[in-house]
Short mmCIF file of C-alpha atoms in Angstrom, two decimals:
data_model
loop_
_atom_site.label_atom_id
_atom_site.label_comp_id
_atom_site.label_asym_id
_atom_site.label_seq_id
_atom_site.Cartn_x
_atom_site.Cartn_y
_atom_site.Cartn_z
CA MET K 10 87.37 -88.96 83.85
CA GLN K 11 89.83 -90.48 86.30
CA GLU K 12 90.44 -87.01 88.17
CA GLY K 13 86.72 -87.66 88.67
CA ARG K 14 87.17 -91.00 90.39
CA LEU K 15 89.40 -91.06 92.03
CA ALA K 16 88.08 -87.73 93.61
CA ASP K 17 85.19 -89.65 94.43
CA ARG K 18 87.26 -92.26 96.12
CA ALA K 19 89.03 -89.74 98.05
CA TYR K 20 85.09 -88.67 98.67
CA THR K 21 84.16 -92.26 100.15
CA ALA K 22 87.37 -92.36 102.15
CA ILE K 23 87.27 -89.43 104.40
CA VAL K 24 83.58 -89.68 104.80
CA GLY K 25 85.39 -93.34 106.55
CA ILE K 26 87.57 -91.73 108.65
CA ILE K 27 84.40 -89.22 110.57
CA ASN K 28 82.03 -92.74 110.83
CA GLU K 29 85.30 -95.23 111.85
CA ASP K 30 87.10 -92.36 114.42
CA ASP K 31 83.22 -91.03 115.52
CA LEU K 32 84.24 -87.22 114.37
CA ALA K 33 81.50 -85.48 115.71
CA ALA K 34 80.37 -81.58 114.09
CA GLY K 35 83.52 -79.02 115.07
CA ASP K 36 86.20 -81.84 114.47
CA ARG K 37 88.87 -81.44 112.55
CA LEU K 38 89.65 -83.79 109.50
CA PRO K 39 93.06 -84.31 109.31
CA SER K 40 95.68 -82.04 106.45
CA GLU K 41 95.08 -82.37 103.19
CA ALA K 42 99.12 -83.53 103.16
CA ARG K 43 97.65 -86.44 105.40
CA LEU K 44 94.70 -87.32 103.91
CA ALA K 45 97.00 -87.64 100.76
CA GLU K 46 99.47 -89.28 102.24
CA LEU K 47 96.55 -91.41 104.21
CA PHE K 48 94.71 -92.21 100.55
CA GLY K 49 98.02 -92.28 98.28
CA MET K 50 96.90 -89.74 96.29
CA SER K 51 97.74 -86.10 95.11
CA ARG K 52 96.62 -83.22 97.50
CA THR K 53 95.13 -81.66 93.95
CA ILE K 54 92.57 -84.88 94.61
CA VAL K 55 92.43 -84.72 97.77
CA ARG K 56 91.54 -80.82 97.56
CA GLU K 57 88.09 -81.61 95.05
CA ALA K 58 86.70 -84.66 97.45
CA LEU K 59 86.95 -81.20 100.56
CA VAL K 60 85.46 -79.30 98.25
CA ARG K 61 83.08 -80.92 97.01
CA LEU K 62 81.81 -82.06 100.74
CA ALA K 63 81.33 -79.03 101.70
CA ALA K 64 79.13 -78.60 99.02
CA ASP K 65 77.21 -81.35 100.09
CA GLY K 66 77.38 -79.58 103.80
CA ILE K 67 79.22 -83.46 105.42
CA THR K 68 82.37 -80.86 105.55
CA GLU K 69 83.46 -77.10 106.41
CA ALA K 70 86.61 -74.86 105.30
CA ARG K 71 87.92 -72.68 107.65
CA ARG K 72 90.59 -70.09 106.42
CA GLY K 73 94.28 -71.61 107.72
CA ALA K 74 93.01 -73.82 109.67
CA GLY K 75 91.32 -76.98 107.47
CA SER K 76 88.11 -79.08 107.37
CA TYR K 77 85.56 -79.70 110.53
CA VAL K 78 83.44 -81.47 110.49
CA LYS K 79 80.31 -79.92 109.14
CA ARG K 80 77.44 -82.97 109.47
CA ARG K 81 77.43 -86.63 109.62
CA PRO K 82 75.40 -88.37 107.21
CA SER K 83 72.73 -90.01 109.08
CA ALA K 84 73.93 -93.80 110.51
CA ARG K 85 70.51 -94.43 108.02
CA LEU K 86 72.03 -93.62 104.95
CA GLY K 87 73.51 -96.30 104.57
CA SER K 88 70.39 -98.90 104.50
CA HIS K 89 69.62 -96.75 101.01
CA VAL K 90 72.05 -95.80 99.59
CA PRO K 91 75.89 -97.39 98.83
CA MET K 92 77.97 -95.52 101.06
CA ASP K 93 81.23 -96.23 98.09
CA GLY K 94 78.69 -94.30 96.74
CA LEU K 95 77.67 -91.42 97.93
CA ALA K 96 79.80 -89.29 96.50
CA GLY K 97 77.58 -89.67 92.98
CA THR K 98 74.58 -90.19 94.51
CA LEU K 99 74.63 -86.64 96.25
CA GLY K 100 76.11 -84.95 93.56
CA THR K 101 72.85 -85.97 91.38
CA TYR K 102 71.41 -83.23 94.27
CA GLU K 103 73.45 -80.32 92.32
CA VAL K 104 71.95 -81.36 89.10
CA ARG K 105 68.53 -81.28 90.88
CA PHE K 106 68.96 -77.85 91.71
CA VAL K 107 69.33 -76.70 87.66
CA LEU K 108 67.11 -79.10 86.49
CA GLU K 109 63.98 -79.08 88.52
CA ALA K 110 64.49 -75.20 89.56
CA GLU K 111 63.19 -74.70 86.04
CA ALA K 112 61.38 -77.32 85.51
CA ALA K 113 59.30 -76.16 87.98
CA ARG K 114 59.69 -72.43 86.26
CA LEU K 115 58.23 -73.81 83.38
CA ALA K 116 55.19 -75.50 84.44
CA ALA K 117 54.48 -72.78 86.33
CA GLN K 118 54.11 -70.52 83.06
CA ARG K 119 53.03 -74.08 79.99
CA ARG K 120 50.89 -76.29 82.91
CA SER K 121 47.72 -77.36 81.57
CA ASP K 122 44.71 -77.45 83.74
CA GLU K 123 45.12 -81.26 82.68
CA GLN K 124 48.29 -81.68 84.20
CA MET K 125 47.41 -79.12 87.40
CA ASP K 126 44.79 -81.41 87.93
CA ALA K 127 47.60 -84.66 87.14
CA ILE K 128 50.19 -82.37 90.02
CA ASP K 129 47.46 -81.96 92.26
CA ALA K 130 46.55 -85.66 92.61
CA ALA K 131 49.98 -86.62 92.88
CA LEU K 132 50.16 -84.54 95.57
CA GLU K 133 47.88 -85.51 97.62
CA ALA K 134 49.01 -88.78 97.56
CA LEU K 135 51.71 -88.55 98.37
CA ARG K 136 50.82 -86.21 101.41
CA ALA K 137 48.57 -89.57 102.20
CA ALA K 138 51.31 -91.94 102.09
CA LEU K 139 53.61 -89.44 103.94
CA LEU K 140 50.82 -89.02 106.82
CA SER K 141 50.24 -92.87 107.09
CA SER K 142 53.71 -95.27 108.05
CA ALA K 143 53.61 -96.70 104.07
CA PRO K 144 56.83 -95.80 102.31
CA ALA K 145 56.12 -92.50 100.48
CA HIS K 146 59.43 -92.35 97.73
CA GLU K 147 57.11 -93.93 94.96
CA GLU K 148 54.60 -91.12 95.45
CA ASP K 149 57.66 -88.50 95.72
CA TRP K 150 59.30 -89.03 92.24
CA ARG K 151 55.34 -89.14 90.43
CA LEU K 152 55.09 -85.14 91.94
CA HIS K 153 58.47 -84.69 90.73
CA ARG K 154 57.96 -85.98 87.22
CA ALA K 155 54.23 -84.90 86.91
CA ILE K 156 56.27 -81.26 87.15
CA ALA K 157 58.83 -82.52 85.04
CA GLU K 158 55.64 -83.77 83.34
CA ALA K 159 53.89 -80.12 82.85
CA THR K 160 57.39 -78.27 80.88
CA GLY K 161 56.09 -79.78 77.45
CA ASN K 162 59.56 -79.96 76.64
CA SER K 163 60.93 -84.08 77.24
CA ALA K 164 63.86 -84.03 77.29
CA PHE K 165 63.23 -82.52 80.81
CA ILE K 166 61.40 -86.08 81.10
CA SER K 167 64.02 -88.19 79.94
CA THR K 168 66.56 -86.06 81.39
CA PHE K 169 64.75 -86.86 85.19
CA ASP K 170 64.31 -90.30 84.22
CA HIS K 171 68.13 -91.22 83.29
CA LEU K 172 68.50 -89.76 87.76
CA GLN K 173 65.78 -92.58 88.75
CA GLY K 174 68.29 -94.96 90.58
CA ASP K 175 70.22 -92.42 92.38
CA VAL K 176 67.06 -90.58 93.16
CA MET K 177 64.97 -93.09 93.67
CA GLY K 178 67.64 -93.95 96.91
CA ILE K 179 68.13 -90.35 97.85
CA LEU K 180 63.49 -90.40 97.96
CA ARG K 181 63.35 -94.02 100.39
CA ALA K 182 66.40 -92.77 102.93
CA GLY K 183 64.99 -89.38 103.26
CA VAL K 184 61.68 -90.79 104.31
CA ASP K 185 63.07 -92.72 106.52
CA ILE K 186 65.31 -90.42 108.14
CA SER K 187 62.63 -87.90 109.16
CA ARG K 188 60.45 -90.27 109.94
CA SER K 189 62.61 -90.96 112.72
CA ARG K 190 62.19 -87.72 114.75
CA PRO K 191 59.83 -85.32 115.45
CA PRO K 192 56.71 -85.37 113.92
CA GLU K 193 57.40 -81.92 112.13
CA VAL K 194 60.45 -82.57 109.72
CA ILE K 195 57.55 -84.95 107.71
CA GLY K 196 55.72 -81.67 108.42
CA ALA K 197 57.67 -79.92 107.02
CA MET K 198 58.44 -81.56 104.18
CA MET K 199 54.83 -81.62 103.13
CA ASP K 200 54.91 -77.60 103.57
CA GLU K 201 58.24 -77.43 101.02
CA HIS K 202 56.16 -79.65 98.33
CA ASP K 203 52.92 -77.83 98.75
CA ALA K 204 54.58 -74.83 98.64
CA VAL K 205 56.38 -75.86 94.68
CA VAL K 206 52.77 -77.03 93.34
CA ASP K 207 51.12 -73.50 95.23
CA ALA K 208 53.53 -72.04 92.91
CA ILE K 209 52.96 -73.49 89.69
CA ARG K 210 49.08 -73.33 90.57
CA ALA K 211 49.68 -69.51 91.04
CA GLN K 212 51.63 -69.80 87.66
CA ASP K 213 54.21 -67.91 89.27
CA GLY K 214 57.95 -68.98 87.64
CA ASP K 215 60.13 -67.43 89.71
CA GLY K 216 58.26 -68.30 93.39
CA ALA K 217 57.83 -72.22 91.69
CA ALA K 218 61.14 -72.16 91.25
CA LEU K 219 62.52 -70.55 94.57
CA ALA K 220 60.31 -72.81 96.36
CA MET K 221 61.91 -76.12 94.37
CA ARG K 222 65.26 -75.11 94.89
CA TRP K 223 64.78 -75.21 98.64
CA HIS K 224 62.65 -78.21 99.35
CA LEU K 225 65.45 -79.44 97.20
CA SER K 226 68.26 -78.18 100.15
CA GLN K 227 65.92 -78.73 102.40
CA GLY K 228 65.85 -82.28 101.49
CA ARG K 229 69.93 -82.84 101.23
CA LYS K 230 69.58 -80.93 104.68
CA ARG K 231 67.50 -83.80 106.17
CA LEU K 232 69.85 -86.82 105.42
CA MET K 233 72.54 -85.18 108.15
CA PRO K 234 71.54 -86.45 111.46
#
């Protein structure tokens, strides 16, 4: 547990170096040894933080050459997610890949007509919100939760609800950052949701799981410039 907290601190500190030193994509980070010295931590802890940063698409390791910046977190991200909690917040994506992909699969296999109607209604509410200037994170949350409800398994709902605080911050950031970009970014976000719901409607479990994983992976990328 202590090592996990230290790795979170190292993760945050490395993001701080990227931002404060204005490092761009392709710039090299200090060596593991130098980072460990700067942070007063072991190289093992720094290495764990770098592995997690790479998983989140922020850095990349090059064999024999160290770690490099891959994407910088959007400057807007800090308005919605405390930067000192960024490691934990982005870490929820790893849980969501497992949880929500399987929820989409089971929803496709088990959903009732009434549950499908609820998912469709949530999808259209999200579409209306995204295409307006209104906040859309609540609608986004309700669609994902309606899919969890369609599994018929209350454990999916309680686990998803446990993540609500972090997920809502990410959803707010995702919409805000996407609206600052060309209109096709919001269009892509909507297309991803459509693909998930279309697969659930067709009772295509594998297709629903794949579409959900793609949507979440793209959502994580949208948090970066």
